[in-house]
mmCIF file with all atom_site columns, C-alpha atoms in Angstrom:
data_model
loop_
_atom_site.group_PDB
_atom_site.id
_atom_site.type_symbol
_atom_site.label_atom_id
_atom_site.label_alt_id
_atom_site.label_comp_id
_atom_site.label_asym_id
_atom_site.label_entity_id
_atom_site.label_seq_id
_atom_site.pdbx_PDB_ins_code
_atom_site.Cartn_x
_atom_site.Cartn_y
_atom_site.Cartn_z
_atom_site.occupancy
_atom_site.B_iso_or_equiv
_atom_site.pdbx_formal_charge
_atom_site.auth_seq_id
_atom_site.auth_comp_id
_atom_site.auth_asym_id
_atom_site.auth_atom_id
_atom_site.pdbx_PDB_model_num
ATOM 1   C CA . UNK J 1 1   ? 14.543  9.857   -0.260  1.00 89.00 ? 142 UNK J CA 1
ATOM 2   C CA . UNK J 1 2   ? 18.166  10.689  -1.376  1.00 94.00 ? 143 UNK J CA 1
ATOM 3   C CA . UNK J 1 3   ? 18.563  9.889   -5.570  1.00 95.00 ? 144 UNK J CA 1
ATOM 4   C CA . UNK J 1 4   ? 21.152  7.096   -4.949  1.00 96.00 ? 145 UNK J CA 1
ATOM 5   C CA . UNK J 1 5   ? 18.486  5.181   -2.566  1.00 96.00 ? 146 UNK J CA 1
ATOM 6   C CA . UNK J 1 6   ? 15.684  6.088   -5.663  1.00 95.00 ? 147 UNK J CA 1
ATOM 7   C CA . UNK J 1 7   ? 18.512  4.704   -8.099  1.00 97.00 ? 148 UNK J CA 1
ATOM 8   C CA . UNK J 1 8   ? 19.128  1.627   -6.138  1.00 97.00 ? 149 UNK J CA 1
ATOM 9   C CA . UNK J 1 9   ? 15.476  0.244   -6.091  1.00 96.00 ? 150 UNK J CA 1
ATOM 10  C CA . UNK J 1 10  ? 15.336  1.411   -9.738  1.00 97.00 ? 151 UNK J CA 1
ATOM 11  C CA . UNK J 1 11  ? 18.005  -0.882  -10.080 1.00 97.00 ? 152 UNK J CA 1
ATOM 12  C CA . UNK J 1 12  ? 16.774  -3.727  -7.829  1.00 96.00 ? 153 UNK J CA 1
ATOM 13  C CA . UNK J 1 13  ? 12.939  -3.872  -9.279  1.00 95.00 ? 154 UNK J CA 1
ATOM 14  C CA . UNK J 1 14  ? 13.517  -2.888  -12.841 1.00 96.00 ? 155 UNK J CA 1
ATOM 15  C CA . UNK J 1 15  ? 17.162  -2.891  -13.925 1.00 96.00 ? 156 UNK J CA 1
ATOM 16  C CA . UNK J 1 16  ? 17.712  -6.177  -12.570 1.00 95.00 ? 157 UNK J CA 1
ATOM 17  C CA . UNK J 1 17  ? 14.720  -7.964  -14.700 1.00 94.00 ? 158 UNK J CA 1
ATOM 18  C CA . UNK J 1 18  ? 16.169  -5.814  -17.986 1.00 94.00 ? 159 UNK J CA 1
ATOM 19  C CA . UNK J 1 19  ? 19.524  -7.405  -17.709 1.00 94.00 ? 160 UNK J CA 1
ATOM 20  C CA . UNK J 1 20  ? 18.454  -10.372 -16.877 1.00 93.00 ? 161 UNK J CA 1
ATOM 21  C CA . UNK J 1 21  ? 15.553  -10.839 -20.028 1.00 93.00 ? 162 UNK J CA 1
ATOM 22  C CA . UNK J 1 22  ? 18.469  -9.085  -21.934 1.00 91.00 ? 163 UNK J CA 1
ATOM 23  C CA . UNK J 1 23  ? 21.108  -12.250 -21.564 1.00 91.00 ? 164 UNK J CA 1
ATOM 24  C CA . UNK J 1 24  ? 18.474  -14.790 -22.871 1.00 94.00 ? 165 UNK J CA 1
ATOM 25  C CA . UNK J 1 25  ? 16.250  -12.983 -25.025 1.00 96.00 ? 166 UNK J CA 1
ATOM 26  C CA . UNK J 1 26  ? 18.403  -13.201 -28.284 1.00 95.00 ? 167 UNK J CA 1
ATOM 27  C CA . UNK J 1 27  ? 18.442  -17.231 -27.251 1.00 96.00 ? 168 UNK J CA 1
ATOM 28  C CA . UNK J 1 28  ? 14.551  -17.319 -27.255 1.00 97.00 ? 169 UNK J CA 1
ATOM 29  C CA . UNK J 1 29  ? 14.591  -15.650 -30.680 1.00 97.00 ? 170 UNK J CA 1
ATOM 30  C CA . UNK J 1 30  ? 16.584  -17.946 -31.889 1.00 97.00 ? 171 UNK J CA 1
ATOM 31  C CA . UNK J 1 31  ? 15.111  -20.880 -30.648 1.00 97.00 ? 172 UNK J CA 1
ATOM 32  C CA . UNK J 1 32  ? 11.635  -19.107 -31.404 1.00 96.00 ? 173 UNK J CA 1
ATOM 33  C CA . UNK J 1 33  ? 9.615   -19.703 -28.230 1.00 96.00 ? 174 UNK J CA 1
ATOM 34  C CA . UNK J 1 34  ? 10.420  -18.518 -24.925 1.00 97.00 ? 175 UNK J CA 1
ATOM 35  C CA . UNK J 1 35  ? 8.346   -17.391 -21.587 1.00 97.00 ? 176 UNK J CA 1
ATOM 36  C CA . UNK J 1 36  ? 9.293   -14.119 -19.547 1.00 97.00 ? 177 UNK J CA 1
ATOM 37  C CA . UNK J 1 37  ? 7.422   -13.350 -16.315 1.00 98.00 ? 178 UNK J CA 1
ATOM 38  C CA . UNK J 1 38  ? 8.412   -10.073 -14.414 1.00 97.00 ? 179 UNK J CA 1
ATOM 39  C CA . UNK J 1 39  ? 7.641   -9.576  -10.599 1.00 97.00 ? 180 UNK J CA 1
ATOM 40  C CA . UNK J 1 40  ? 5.651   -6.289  -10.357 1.00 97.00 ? 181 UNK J CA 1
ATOM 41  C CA . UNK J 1 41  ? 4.201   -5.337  -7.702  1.00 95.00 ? 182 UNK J CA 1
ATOM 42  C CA . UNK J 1 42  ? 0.156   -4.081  -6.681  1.00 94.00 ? 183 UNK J CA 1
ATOM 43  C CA . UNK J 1 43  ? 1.974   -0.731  -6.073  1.00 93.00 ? 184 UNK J CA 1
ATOM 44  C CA . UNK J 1 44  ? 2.797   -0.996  -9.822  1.00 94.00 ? 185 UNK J CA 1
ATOM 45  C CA . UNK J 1 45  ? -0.734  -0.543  -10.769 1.00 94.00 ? 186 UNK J CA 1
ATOM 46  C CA . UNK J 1 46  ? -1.431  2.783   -8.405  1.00 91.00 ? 187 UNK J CA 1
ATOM 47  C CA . UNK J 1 47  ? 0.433   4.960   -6.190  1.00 85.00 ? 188 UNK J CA 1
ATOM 48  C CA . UNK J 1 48  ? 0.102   4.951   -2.698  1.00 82.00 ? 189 UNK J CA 1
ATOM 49  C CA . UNK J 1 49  ? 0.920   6.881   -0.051  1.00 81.00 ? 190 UNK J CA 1
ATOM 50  C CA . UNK J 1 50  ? 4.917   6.792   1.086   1.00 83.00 ? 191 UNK J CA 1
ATOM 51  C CA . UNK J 1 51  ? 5.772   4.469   -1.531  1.00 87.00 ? 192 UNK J CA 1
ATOM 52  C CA . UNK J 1 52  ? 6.470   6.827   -4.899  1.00 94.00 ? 193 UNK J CA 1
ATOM 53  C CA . UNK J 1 53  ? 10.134  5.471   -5.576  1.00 95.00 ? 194 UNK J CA 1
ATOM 54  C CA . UNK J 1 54  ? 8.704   1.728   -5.544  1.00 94.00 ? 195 UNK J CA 1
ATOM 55  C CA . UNK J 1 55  ? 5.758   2.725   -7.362  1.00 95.00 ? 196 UNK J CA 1
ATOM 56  C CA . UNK J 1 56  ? 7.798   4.259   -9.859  1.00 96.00 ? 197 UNK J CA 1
ATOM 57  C CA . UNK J 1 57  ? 10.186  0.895   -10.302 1.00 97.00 ? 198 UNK J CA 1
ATOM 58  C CA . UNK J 1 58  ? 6.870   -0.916  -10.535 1.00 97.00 ? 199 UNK J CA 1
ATOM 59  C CA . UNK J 1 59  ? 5.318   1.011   -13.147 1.00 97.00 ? 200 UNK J CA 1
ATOM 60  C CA . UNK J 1 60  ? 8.545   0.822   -14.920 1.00 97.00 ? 201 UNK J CA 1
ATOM 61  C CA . UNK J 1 61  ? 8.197   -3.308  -14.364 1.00 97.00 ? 202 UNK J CA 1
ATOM 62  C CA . UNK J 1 62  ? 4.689   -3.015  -16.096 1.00 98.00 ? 203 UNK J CA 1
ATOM 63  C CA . UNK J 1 63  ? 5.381   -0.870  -18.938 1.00 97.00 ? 204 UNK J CA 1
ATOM 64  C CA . UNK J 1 64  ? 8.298   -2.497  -19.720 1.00 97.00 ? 205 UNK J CA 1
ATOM 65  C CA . UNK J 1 65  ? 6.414   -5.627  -19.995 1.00 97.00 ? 206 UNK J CA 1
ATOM 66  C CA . UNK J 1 66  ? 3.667   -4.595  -21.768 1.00 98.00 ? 207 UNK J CA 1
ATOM 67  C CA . UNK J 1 67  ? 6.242   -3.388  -24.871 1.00 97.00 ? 208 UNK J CA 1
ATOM 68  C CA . UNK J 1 68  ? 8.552   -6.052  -24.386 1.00 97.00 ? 209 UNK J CA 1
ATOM 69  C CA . UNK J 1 69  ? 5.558   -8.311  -25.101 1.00 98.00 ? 210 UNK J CA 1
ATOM 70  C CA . UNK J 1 70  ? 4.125   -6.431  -28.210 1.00 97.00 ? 211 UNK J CA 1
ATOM 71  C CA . UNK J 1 71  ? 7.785   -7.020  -29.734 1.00 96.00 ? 212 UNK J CA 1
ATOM 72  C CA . UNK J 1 72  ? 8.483   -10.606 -28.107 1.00 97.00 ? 213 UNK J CA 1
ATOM 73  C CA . UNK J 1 73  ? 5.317   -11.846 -29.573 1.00 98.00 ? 214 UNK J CA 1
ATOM 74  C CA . UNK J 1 74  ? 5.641   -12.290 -33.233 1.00 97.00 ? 215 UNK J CA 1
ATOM 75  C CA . UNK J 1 75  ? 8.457   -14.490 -32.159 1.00 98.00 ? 216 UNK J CA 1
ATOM 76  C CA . UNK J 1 76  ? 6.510   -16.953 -30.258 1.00 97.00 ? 217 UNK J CA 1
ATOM 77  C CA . UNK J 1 77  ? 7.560   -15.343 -26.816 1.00 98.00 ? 218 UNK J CA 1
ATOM 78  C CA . UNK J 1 78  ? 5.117   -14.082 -24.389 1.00 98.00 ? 219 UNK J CA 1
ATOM 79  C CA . UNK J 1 79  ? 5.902   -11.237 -21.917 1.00 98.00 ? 220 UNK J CA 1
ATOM 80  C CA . UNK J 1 80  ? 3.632   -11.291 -18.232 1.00 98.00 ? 221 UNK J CA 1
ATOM 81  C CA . UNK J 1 81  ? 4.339   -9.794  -15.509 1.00 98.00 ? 222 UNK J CA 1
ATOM 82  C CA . UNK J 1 82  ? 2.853   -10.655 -11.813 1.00 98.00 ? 223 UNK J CA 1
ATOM 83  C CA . UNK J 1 83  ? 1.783   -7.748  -9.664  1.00 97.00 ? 224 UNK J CA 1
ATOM 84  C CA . UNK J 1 84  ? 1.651   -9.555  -5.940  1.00 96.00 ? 225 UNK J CA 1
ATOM 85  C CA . UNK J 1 85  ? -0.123  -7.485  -3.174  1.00 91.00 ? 226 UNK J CA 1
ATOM 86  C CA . UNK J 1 86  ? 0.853   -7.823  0.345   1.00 88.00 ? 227 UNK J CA 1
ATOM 87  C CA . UNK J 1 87  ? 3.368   -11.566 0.329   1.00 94.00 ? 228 UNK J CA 1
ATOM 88  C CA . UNK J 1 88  ? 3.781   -13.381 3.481   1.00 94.00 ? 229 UNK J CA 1
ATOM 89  C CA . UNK J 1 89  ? 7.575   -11.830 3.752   1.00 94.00 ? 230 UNK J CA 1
ATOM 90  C CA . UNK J 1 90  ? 10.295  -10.885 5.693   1.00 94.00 ? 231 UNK J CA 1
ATOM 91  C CA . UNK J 1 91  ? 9.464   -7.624  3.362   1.00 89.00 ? 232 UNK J CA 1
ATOM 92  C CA . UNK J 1 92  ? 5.783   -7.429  4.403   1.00 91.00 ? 233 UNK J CA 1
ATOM 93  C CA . UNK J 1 93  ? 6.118   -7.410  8.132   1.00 93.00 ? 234 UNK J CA 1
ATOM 94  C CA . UNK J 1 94  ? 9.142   -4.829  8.315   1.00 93.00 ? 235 UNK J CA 1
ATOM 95  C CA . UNK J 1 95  ? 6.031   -2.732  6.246   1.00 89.00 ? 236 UNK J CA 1
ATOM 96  C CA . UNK J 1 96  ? 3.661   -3.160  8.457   1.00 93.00 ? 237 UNK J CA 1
ATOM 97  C CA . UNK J 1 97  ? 6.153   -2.853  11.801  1.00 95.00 ? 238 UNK J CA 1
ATOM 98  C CA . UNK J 1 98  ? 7.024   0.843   10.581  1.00 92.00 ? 239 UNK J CA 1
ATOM 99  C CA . UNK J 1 99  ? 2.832   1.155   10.216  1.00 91.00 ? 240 UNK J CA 1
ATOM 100 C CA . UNK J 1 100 ? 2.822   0.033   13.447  1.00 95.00 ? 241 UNK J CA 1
ATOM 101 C CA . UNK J 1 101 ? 5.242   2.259   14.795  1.00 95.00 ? 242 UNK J CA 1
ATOM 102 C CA . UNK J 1 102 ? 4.159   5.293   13.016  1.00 93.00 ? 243 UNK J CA 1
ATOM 103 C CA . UNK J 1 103 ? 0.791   5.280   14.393  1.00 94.00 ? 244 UNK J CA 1
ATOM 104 C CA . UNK J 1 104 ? 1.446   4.030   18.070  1.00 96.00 ? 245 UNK J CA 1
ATOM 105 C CA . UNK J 1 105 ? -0.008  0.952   17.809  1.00 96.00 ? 246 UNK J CA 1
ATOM 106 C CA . UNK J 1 106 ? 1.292   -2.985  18.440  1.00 96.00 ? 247 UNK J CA 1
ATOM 107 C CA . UNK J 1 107 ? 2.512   -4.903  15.906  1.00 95.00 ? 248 UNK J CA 1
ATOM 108 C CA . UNK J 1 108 ? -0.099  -7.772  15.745  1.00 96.00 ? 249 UNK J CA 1
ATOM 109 C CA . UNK J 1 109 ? -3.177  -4.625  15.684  1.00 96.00 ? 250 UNK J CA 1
ATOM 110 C CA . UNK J 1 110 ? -0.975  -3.557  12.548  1.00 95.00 ? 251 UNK J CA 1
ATOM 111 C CA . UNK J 1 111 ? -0.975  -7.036  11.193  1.00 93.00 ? 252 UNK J CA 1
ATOM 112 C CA . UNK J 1 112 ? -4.830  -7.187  12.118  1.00 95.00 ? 253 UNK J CA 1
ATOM 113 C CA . UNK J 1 113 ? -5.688  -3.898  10.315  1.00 94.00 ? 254 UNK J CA 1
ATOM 114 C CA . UNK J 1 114 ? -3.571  -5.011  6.911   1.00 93.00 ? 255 UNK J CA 1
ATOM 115 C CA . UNK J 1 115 ? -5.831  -8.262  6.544   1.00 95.00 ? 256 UNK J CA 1
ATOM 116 C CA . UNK J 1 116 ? -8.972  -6.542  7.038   1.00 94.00 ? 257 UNK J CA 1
ATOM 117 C CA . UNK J 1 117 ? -7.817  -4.143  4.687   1.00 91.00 ? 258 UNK J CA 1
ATOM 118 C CA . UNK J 1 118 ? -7.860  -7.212  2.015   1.00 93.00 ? 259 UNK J CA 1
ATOM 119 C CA . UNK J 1 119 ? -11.065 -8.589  1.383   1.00 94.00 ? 260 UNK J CA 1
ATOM 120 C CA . UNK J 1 120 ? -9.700  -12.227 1.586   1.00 94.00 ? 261 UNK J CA 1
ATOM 121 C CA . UNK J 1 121 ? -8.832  -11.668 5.496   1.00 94.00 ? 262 UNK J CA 1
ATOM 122 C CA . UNK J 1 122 ? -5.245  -12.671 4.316   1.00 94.00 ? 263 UNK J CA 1
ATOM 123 C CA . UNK J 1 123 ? -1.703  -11.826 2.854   1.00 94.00 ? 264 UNK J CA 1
ATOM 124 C CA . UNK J 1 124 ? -0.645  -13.865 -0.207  1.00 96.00 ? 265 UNK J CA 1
ATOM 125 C CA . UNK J 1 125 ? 1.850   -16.906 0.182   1.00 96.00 ? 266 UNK J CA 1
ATOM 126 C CA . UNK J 1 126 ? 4.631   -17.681 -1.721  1.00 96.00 ? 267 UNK J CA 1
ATOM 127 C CA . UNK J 1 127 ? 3.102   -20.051 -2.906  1.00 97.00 ? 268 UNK J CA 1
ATOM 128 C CA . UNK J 1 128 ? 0.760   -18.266 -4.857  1.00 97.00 ? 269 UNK J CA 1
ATOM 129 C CA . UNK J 1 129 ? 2.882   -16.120 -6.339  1.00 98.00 ? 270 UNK J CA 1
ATOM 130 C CA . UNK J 1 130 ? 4.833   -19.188 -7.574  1.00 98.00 ? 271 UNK J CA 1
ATOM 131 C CA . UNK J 1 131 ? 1.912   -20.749 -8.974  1.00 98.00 ? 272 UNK J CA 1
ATOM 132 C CA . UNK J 1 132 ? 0.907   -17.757 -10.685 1.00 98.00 ? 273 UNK J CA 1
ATOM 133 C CA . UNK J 1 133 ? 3.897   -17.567 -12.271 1.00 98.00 ? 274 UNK J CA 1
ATOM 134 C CA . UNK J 1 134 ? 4.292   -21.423 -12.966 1.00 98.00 ? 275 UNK J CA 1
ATOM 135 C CA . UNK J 1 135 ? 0.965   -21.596 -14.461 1.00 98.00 ? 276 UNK J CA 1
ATOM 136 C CA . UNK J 1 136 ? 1.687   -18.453 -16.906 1.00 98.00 ? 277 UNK J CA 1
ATOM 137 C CA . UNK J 1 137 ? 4.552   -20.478 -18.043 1.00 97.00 ? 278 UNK J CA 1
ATOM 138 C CA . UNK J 1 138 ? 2.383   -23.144 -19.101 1.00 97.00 ? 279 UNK J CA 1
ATOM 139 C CA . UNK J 1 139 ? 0.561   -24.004 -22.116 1.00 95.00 ? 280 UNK J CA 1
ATOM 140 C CA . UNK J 1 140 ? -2.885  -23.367 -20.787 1.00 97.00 ? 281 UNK J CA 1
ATOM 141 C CA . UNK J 1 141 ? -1.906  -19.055 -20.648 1.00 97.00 ? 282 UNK J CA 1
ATOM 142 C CA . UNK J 1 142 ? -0.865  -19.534 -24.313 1.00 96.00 ? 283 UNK J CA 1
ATOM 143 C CA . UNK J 1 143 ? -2.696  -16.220 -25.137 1.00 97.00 ? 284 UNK J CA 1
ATOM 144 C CA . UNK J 1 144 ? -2.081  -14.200 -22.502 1.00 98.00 ? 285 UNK J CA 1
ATOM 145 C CA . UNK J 1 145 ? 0.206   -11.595 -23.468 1.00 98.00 ? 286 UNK J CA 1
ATOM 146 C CA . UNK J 1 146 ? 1.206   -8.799  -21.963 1.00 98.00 ? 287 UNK J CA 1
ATOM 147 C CA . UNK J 1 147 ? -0.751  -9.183  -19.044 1.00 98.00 ? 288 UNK J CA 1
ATOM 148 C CA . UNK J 1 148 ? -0.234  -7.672  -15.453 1.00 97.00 ? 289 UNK J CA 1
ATOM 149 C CA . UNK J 1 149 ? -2.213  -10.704 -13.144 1.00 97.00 ? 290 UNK J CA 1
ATOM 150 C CA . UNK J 1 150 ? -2.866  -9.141  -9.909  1.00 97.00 ? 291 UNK J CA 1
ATOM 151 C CA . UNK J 1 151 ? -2.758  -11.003 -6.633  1.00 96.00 ? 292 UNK J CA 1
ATOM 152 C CA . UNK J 1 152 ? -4.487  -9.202  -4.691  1.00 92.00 ? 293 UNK J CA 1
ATOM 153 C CA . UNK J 1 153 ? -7.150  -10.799 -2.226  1.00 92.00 ? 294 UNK J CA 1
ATOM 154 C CA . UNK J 1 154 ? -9.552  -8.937  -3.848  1.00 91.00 ? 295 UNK J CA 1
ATOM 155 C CA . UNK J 1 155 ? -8.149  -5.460  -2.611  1.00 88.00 ? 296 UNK J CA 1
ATOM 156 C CA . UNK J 1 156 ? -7.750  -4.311  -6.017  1.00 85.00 ? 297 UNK J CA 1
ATOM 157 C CA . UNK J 1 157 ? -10.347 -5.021  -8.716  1.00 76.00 ? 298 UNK J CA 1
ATOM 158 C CA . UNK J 1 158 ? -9.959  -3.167  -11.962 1.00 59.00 ? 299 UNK J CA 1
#
């Protein structure tokens, strides 16, 4: 990978969610509550193969998060992130195409061999990810801080 396509998913997974806590942040404080979830990513959590600059802008997601929350806290703002695995995407299936492709084999064998890969049998929904998310802006994950929930099918377990 060239540095300006490393800089531009740096910018797209990390920079984005930095700018974006940094235009409200000073209004949580000042109200003295707030919420912040940041989309991470599985890949966030480990490397794998072909997939270092992501990885990296994951990582970056999760650390990030994890000191944003240790400073957010004291006033009355938690810090989460959400670290999806495979999502039902437009995102998911270009993946698992260029799997496909690379090692000669159809498209739906591809999709076949990424669900068995996930103990579930399946690739998360939206939806899940949204309720992840809507539920860690609740009440009820009132002491959760700082945390990285996986959504994972039960491919990673650590």
């Amino acid at each position: 990978m060239s540095e300006e396509e490393v800089e531009h998913i740096m910018r797209v997974n990390y920079f984005s969610a930095f700018s974006l806590t940094q235009s409200i942040y000073q209004k949580m404080i000042k109200r003295k509550h707030g919420n912040i979830v940041n989309i991470a990513s599985l890949s966030g959590l480990r490397g794998t193969y072909g997939n270092s600059a992501y990885a990296a802008s994951k990582f970056a997601v999760i650390g990030w998060t994890q000191s944003m929350a240790v400073e957010a806290i004291r006033h009355n703002i938690r810090v989460n992130a959400v670290c999806p695995g495979f999502v039902d995407t437009n995102m998911a299936r270009g993946i698992i195409a260029k799997k496909a492709e690379r090692n000669q084999i159809s498209y739906k064998t591809a999709m076949r061999n990424a669900k068995n890969s996930i103990p579930s049998g399946e690739l998360t929904t939206t939806l899940e990810v949204a309720n992840t998310i809507a539920f860690l802006l609740t009440d009820a994950a009132k002491n959760i801080v700082g945390e990285s929930v996986k959504i994972s099918g039960g491919s990673v377990m650590r």
